[in-house]
PDB file of C-alpha atoms in Angstrom:
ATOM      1  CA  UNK A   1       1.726 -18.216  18.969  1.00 43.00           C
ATOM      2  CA  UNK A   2      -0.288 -16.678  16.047  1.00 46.00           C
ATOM      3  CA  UNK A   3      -1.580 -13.126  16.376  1.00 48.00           C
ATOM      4  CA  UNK A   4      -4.995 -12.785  18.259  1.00 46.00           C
ATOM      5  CA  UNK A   5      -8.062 -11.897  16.442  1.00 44.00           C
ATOM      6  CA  UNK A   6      -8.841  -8.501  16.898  1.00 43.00           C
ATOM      7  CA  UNK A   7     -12.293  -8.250  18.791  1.00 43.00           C
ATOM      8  CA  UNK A   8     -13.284  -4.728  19.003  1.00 43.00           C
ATOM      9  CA  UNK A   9     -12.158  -3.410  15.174  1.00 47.00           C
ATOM     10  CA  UNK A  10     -11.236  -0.030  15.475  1.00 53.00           C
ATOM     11  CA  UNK A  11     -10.732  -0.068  19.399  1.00 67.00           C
ATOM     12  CA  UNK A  12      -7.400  -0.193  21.361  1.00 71.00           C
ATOM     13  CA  UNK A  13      -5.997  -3.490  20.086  1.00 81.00           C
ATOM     14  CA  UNK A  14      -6.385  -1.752  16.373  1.00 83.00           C
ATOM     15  CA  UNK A  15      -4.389   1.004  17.239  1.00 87.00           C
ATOM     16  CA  UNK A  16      -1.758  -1.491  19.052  1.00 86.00           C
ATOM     17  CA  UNK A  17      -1.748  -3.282  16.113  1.00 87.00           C
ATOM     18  CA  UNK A  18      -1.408  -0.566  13.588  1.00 88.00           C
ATOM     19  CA  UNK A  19       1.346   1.409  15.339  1.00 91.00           C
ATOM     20  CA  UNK A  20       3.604  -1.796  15.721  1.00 91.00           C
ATOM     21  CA  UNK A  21       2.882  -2.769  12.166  1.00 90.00           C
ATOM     22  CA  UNK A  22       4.187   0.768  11.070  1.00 90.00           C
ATOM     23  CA  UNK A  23       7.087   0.335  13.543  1.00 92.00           C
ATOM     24  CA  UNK A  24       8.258  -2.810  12.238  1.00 90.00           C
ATOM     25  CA  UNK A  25       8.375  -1.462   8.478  1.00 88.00           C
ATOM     26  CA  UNK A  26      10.007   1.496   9.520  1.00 91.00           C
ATOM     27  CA  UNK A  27      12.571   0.195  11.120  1.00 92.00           C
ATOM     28  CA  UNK A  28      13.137  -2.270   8.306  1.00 88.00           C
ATOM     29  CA  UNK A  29      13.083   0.035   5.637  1.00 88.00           C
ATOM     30  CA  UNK A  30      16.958   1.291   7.851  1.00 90.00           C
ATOM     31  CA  UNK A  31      18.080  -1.737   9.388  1.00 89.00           C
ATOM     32  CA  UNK A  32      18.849  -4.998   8.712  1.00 87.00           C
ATOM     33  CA  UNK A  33      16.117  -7.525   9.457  1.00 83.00           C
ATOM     34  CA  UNK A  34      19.008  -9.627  11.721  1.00 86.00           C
ATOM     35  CA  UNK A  35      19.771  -6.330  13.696  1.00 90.00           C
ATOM     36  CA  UNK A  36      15.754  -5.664  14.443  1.00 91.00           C
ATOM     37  CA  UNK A  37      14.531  -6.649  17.774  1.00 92.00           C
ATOM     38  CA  UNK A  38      10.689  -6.537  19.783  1.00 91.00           C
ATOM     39  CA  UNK A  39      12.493  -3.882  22.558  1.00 93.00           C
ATOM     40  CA  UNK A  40      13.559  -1.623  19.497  1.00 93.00           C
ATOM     41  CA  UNK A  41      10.044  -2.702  17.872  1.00 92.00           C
ATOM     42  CA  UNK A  42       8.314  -1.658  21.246  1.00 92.00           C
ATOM     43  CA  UNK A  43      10.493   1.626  21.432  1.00 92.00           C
ATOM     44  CA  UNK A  44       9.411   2.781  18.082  1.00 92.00           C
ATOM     45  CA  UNK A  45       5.819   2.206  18.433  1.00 89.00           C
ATOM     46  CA  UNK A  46       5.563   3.469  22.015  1.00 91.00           C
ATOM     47  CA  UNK A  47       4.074   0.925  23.349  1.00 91.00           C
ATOM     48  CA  UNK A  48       5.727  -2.055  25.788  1.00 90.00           C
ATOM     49  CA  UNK A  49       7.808  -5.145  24.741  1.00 92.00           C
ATOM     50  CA  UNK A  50       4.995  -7.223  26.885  1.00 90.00           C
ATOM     51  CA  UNK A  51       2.467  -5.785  24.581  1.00 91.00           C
ATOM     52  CA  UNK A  52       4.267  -7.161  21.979  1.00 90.00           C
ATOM     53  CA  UNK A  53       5.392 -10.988  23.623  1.00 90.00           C
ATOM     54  CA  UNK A  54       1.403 -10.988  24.741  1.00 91.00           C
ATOM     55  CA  UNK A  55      -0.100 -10.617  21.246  1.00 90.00           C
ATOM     56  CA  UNK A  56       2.520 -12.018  18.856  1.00 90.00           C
ATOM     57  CA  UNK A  57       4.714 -13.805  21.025  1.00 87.00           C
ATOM     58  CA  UNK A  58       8.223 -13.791  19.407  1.00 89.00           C
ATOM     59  CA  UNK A  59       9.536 -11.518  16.734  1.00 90.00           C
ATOM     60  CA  UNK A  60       9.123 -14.159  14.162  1.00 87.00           C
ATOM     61  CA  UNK A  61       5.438 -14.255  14.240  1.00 87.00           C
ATOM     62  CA  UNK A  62       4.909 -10.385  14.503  1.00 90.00           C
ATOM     63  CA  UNK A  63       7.613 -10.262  11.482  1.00 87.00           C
ATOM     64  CA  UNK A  64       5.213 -12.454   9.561  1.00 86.00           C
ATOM     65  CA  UNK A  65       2.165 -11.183  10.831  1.00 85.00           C
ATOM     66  CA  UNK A  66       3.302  -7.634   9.151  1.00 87.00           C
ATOM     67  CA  UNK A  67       4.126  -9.374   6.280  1.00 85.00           C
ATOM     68  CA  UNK A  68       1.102 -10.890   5.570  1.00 83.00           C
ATOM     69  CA  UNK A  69      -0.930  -7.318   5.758  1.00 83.00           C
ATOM     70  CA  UNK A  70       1.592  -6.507   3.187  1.00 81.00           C
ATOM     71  CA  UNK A  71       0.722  -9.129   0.927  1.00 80.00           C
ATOM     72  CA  UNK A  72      -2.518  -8.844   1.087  1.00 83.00           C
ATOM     73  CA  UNK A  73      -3.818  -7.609  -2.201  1.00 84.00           C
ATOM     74  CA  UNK A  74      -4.991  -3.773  -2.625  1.00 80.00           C
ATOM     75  CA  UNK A  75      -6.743  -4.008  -5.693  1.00 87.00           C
ATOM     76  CA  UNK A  76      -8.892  -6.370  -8.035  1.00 92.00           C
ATOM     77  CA  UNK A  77      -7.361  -8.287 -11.113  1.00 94.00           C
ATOM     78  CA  UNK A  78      -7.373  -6.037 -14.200  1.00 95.00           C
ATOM     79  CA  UNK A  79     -10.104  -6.481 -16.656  1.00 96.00           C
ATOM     80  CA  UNK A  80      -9.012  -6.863 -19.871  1.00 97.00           C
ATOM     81  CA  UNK A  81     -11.998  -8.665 -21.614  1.00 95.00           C
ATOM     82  CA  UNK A  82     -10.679 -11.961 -21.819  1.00 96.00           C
ATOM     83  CA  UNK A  83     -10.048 -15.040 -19.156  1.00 95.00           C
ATOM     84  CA  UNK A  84      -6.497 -15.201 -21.089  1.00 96.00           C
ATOM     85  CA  UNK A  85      -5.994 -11.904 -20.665  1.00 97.00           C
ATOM     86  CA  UNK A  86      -6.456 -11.271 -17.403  1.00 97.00           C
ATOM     87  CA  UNK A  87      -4.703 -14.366 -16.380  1.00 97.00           C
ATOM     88  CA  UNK A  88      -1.965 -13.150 -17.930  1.00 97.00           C
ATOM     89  CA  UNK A  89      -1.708  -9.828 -16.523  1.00 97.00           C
ATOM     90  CA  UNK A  90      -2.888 -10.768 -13.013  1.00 97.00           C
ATOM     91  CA  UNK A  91      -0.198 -13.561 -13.257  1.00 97.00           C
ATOM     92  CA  UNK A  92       2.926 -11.037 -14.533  1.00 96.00           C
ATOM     93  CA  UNK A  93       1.910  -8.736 -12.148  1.00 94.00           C
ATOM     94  CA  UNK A  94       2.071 -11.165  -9.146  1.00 95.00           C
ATOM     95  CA  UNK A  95       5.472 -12.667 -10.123  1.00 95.00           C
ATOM     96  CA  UNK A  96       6.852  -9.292 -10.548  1.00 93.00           C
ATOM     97  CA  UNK A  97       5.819  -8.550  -7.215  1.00 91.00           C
ATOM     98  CA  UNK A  98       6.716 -12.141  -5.122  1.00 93.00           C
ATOM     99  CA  UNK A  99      10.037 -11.586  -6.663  1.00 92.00           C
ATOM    100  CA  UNK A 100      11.287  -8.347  -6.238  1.00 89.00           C
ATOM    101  CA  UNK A 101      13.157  -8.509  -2.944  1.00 87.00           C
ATOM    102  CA  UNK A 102      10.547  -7.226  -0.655  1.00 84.00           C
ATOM    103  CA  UNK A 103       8.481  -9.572  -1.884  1.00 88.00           C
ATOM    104  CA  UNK A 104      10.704 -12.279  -1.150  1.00 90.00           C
ATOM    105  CA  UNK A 105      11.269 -10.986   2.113  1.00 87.00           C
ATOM    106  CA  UNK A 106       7.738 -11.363   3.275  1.00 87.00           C
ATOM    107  CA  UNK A 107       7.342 -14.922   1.435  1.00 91.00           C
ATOM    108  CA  UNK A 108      10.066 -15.745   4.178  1.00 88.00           C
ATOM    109  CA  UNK A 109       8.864 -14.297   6.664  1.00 87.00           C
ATOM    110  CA  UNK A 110       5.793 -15.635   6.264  1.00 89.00           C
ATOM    111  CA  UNK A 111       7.133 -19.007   5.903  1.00 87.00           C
ATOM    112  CA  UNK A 112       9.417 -18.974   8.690  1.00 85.00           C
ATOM    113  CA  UNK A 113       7.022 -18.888  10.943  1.00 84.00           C
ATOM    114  CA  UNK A 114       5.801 -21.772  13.267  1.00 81.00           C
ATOM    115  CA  UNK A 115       1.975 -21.456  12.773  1.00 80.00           C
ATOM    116  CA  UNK A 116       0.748 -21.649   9.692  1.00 84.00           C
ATOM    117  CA  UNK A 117      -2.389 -19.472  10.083  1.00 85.00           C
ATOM    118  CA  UNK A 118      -0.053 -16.818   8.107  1.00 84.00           C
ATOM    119  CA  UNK A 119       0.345 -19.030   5.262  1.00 89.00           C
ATOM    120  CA  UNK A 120      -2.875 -19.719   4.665  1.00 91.00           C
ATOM    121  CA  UNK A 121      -4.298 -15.938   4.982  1.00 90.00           C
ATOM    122  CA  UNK A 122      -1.858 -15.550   1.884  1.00 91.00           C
ATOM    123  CA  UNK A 123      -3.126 -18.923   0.161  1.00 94.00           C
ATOM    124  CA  UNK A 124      -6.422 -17.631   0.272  1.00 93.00           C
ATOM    125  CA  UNK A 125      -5.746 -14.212  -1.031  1.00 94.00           C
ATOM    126  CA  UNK A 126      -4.299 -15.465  -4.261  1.00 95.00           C
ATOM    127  CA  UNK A 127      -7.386 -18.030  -4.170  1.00 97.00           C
ATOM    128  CA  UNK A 128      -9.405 -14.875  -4.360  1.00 96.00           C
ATOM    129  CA  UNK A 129      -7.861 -13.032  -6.509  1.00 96.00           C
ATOM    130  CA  UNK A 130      -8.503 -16.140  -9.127  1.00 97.00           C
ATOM    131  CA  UNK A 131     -11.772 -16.727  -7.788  1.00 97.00           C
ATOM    132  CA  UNK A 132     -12.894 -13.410  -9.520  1.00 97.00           C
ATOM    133  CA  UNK A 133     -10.596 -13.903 -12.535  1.00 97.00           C
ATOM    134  CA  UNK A 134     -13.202 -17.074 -12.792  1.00 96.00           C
ATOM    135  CA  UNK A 135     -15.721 -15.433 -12.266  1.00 96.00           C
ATOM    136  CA  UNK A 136     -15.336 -12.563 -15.020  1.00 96.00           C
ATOM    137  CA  UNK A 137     -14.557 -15.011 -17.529  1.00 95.00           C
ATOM    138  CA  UNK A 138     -17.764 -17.416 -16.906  1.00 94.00           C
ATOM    139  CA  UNK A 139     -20.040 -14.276 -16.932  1.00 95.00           C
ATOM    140  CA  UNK A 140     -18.452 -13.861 -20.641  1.00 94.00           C
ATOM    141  CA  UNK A 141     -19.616 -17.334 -21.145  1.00 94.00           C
ATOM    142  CA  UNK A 142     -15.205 -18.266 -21.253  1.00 94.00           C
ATOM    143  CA  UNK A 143     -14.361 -21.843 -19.942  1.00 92.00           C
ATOM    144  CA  UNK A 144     -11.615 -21.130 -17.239  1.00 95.00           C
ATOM    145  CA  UNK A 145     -10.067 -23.948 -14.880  1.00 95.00           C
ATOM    146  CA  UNK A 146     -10.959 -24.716 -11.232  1.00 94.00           C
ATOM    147  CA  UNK A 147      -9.245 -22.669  -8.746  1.00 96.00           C
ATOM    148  CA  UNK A 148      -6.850 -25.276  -7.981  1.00 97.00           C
ATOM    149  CA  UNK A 149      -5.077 -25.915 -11.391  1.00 96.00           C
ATOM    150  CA  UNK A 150      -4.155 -22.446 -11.328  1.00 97.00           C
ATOM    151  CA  UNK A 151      -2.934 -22.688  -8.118  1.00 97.00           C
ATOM    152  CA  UNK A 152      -0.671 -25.878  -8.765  1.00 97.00           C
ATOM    153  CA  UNK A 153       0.083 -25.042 -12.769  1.00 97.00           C
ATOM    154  CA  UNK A 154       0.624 -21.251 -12.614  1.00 97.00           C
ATOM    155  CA  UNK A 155       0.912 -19.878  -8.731  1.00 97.00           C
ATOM    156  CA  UNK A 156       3.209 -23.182  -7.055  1.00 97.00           C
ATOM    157  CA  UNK A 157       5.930 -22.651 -10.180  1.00 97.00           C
ATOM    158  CA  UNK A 158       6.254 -19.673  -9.790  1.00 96.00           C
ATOM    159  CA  UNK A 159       6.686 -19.392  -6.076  1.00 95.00           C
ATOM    160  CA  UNK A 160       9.324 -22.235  -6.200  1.00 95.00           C
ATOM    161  CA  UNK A 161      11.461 -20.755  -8.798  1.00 94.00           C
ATOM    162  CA  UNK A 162      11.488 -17.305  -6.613  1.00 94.00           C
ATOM    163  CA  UNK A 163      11.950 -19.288  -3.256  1.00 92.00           C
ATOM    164  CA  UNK A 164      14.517 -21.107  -5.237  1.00 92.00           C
ATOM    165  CA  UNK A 165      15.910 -20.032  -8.363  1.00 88.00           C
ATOM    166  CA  UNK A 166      15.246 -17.069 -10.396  1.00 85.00           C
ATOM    167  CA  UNK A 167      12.374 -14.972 -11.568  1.00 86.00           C
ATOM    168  CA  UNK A 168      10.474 -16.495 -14.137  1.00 91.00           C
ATOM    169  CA  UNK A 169      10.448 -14.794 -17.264  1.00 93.00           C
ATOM    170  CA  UNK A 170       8.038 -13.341 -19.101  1.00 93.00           C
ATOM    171  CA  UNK A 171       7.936 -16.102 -21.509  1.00 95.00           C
ATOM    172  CA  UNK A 172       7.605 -18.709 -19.084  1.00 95.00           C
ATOM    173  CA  UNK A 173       4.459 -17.088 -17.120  1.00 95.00           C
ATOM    174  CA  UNK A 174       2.364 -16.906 -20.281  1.00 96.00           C
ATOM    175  CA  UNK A 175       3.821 -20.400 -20.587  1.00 97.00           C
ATOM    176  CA  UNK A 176       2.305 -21.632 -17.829  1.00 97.00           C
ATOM    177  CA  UNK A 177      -1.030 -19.795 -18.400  1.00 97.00           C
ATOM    178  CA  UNK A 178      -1.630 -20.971 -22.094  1.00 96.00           C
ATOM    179  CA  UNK A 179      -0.560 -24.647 -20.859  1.00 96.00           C
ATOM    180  CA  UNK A 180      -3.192 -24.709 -17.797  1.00 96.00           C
ATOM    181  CA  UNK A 181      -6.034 -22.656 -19.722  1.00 95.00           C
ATOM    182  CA  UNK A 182      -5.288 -25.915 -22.217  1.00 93.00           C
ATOM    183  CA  UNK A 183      -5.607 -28.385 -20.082  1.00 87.00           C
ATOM    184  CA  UNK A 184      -8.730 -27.237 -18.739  1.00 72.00           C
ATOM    185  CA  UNK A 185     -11.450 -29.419 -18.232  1.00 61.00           C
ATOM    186  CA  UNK A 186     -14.079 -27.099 -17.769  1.00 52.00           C
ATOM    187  CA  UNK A 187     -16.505 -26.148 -20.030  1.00 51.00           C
ATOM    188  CA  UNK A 188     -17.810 -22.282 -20.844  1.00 49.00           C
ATOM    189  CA  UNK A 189     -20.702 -21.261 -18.766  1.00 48.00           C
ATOM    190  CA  UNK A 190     -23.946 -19.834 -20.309  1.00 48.00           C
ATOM    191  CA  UNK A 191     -23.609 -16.205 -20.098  1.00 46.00           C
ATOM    192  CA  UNK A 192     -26.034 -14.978 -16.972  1.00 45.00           C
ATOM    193  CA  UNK A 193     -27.700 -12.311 -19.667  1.00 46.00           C
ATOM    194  CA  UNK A 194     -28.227 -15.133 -22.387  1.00 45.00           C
ATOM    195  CA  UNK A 195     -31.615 -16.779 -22.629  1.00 43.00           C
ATOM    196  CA  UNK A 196     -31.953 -20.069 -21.462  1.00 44.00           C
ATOM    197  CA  UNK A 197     -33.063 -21.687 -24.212  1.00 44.00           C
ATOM    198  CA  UNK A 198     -36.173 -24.592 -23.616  1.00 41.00           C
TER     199      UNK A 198
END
């Protein structure tokens, strides 16, 4: 049962929300995850386990509900002047950050969950995220590829080799940007300053 949306922000399902969100990561942060429960959950953010059944309706969902707040990003891709460039750092950065072992944490959580509403809040985040990478670099008048390439060339390796292997290295993410800003297809955009010429 995926969380409900919230229809008064700011009003009494906020602050539900918010104090069992801060629960649940401060009870992680000394417990193990197998040991934490929705009664201890409810305890700790003084509110009922009902409350808690109503909106998220088992620990699982709630679990990734939290985690996708977490992953939501909390600032825009670095500019560094370049569409390689920022690629490159915004791609580092994330892979640093899916694998360190919160970050792997809330990739399972997230996954582990029956509705996939979760999933996709996170799918579009990174979508974003690249969306303005794009964005930057056709302003510069830089070819850059569709959203999707750097989704499957550079985001899906990466994820699997966390999920299932080890952390890329370094190497390997620039890797997989230089092979999909190759590959490319599209062409640079006229910079939105630049004359059109007749």
């Amino acid at each position: 049962m995926p969380a409900k949306e919230n229809l008064r922000p700011g009003g009494r399902s906020a602050r539900v929300q918010a104090s069992v969100h801060s629960a649940v990561r401060s009870l992680l942060k000394t417990m193990d995850r197998a040991d934490v429960t929705i009664p201890l959950i409810a305890a700790e953010a003084g509110v009922t386990p009902s409350t808690i059944y109503r909106r998220w309706g088992e620990l699982q969902e709630l679990l990734a509900d939290v985690a996708v707040e977490r992953l939501r990003p909390d600032m825009l891709p670095i500019d560094t002047g370049s569409a390689r460039g920022d690629l490159e750092v915004w791609t580092e950065q994330y892979c640093e950050e899916m694998s360190s072992g919160i970050g792997r944490d809330m990739m399972r959580d997230v996954l582990a969950a029956q509705d996939n509403a979760n999933a996709c809040k996170c799918d579009a985040f990174t979508r974003e995220q690249i969306a303005l990478i794009a964005e930057r670099a056709h302003v510069r008048g830089e070819a850059f590829p569709d959203i999707d390439a750097v989704m499957d060339g550079v985001v899906a390796p990466i994820i699997y080799r966390i999920l299932f292997g080890d952390q890329p290295s370094i190497e390997r993410v620039r890797d997989l940007v230089t092979n999909v800003l190759a590959a490319s297809p599209t062409r640079p955009r006229q910079p939105a300053s630049a004359p059109i010429s007749g």
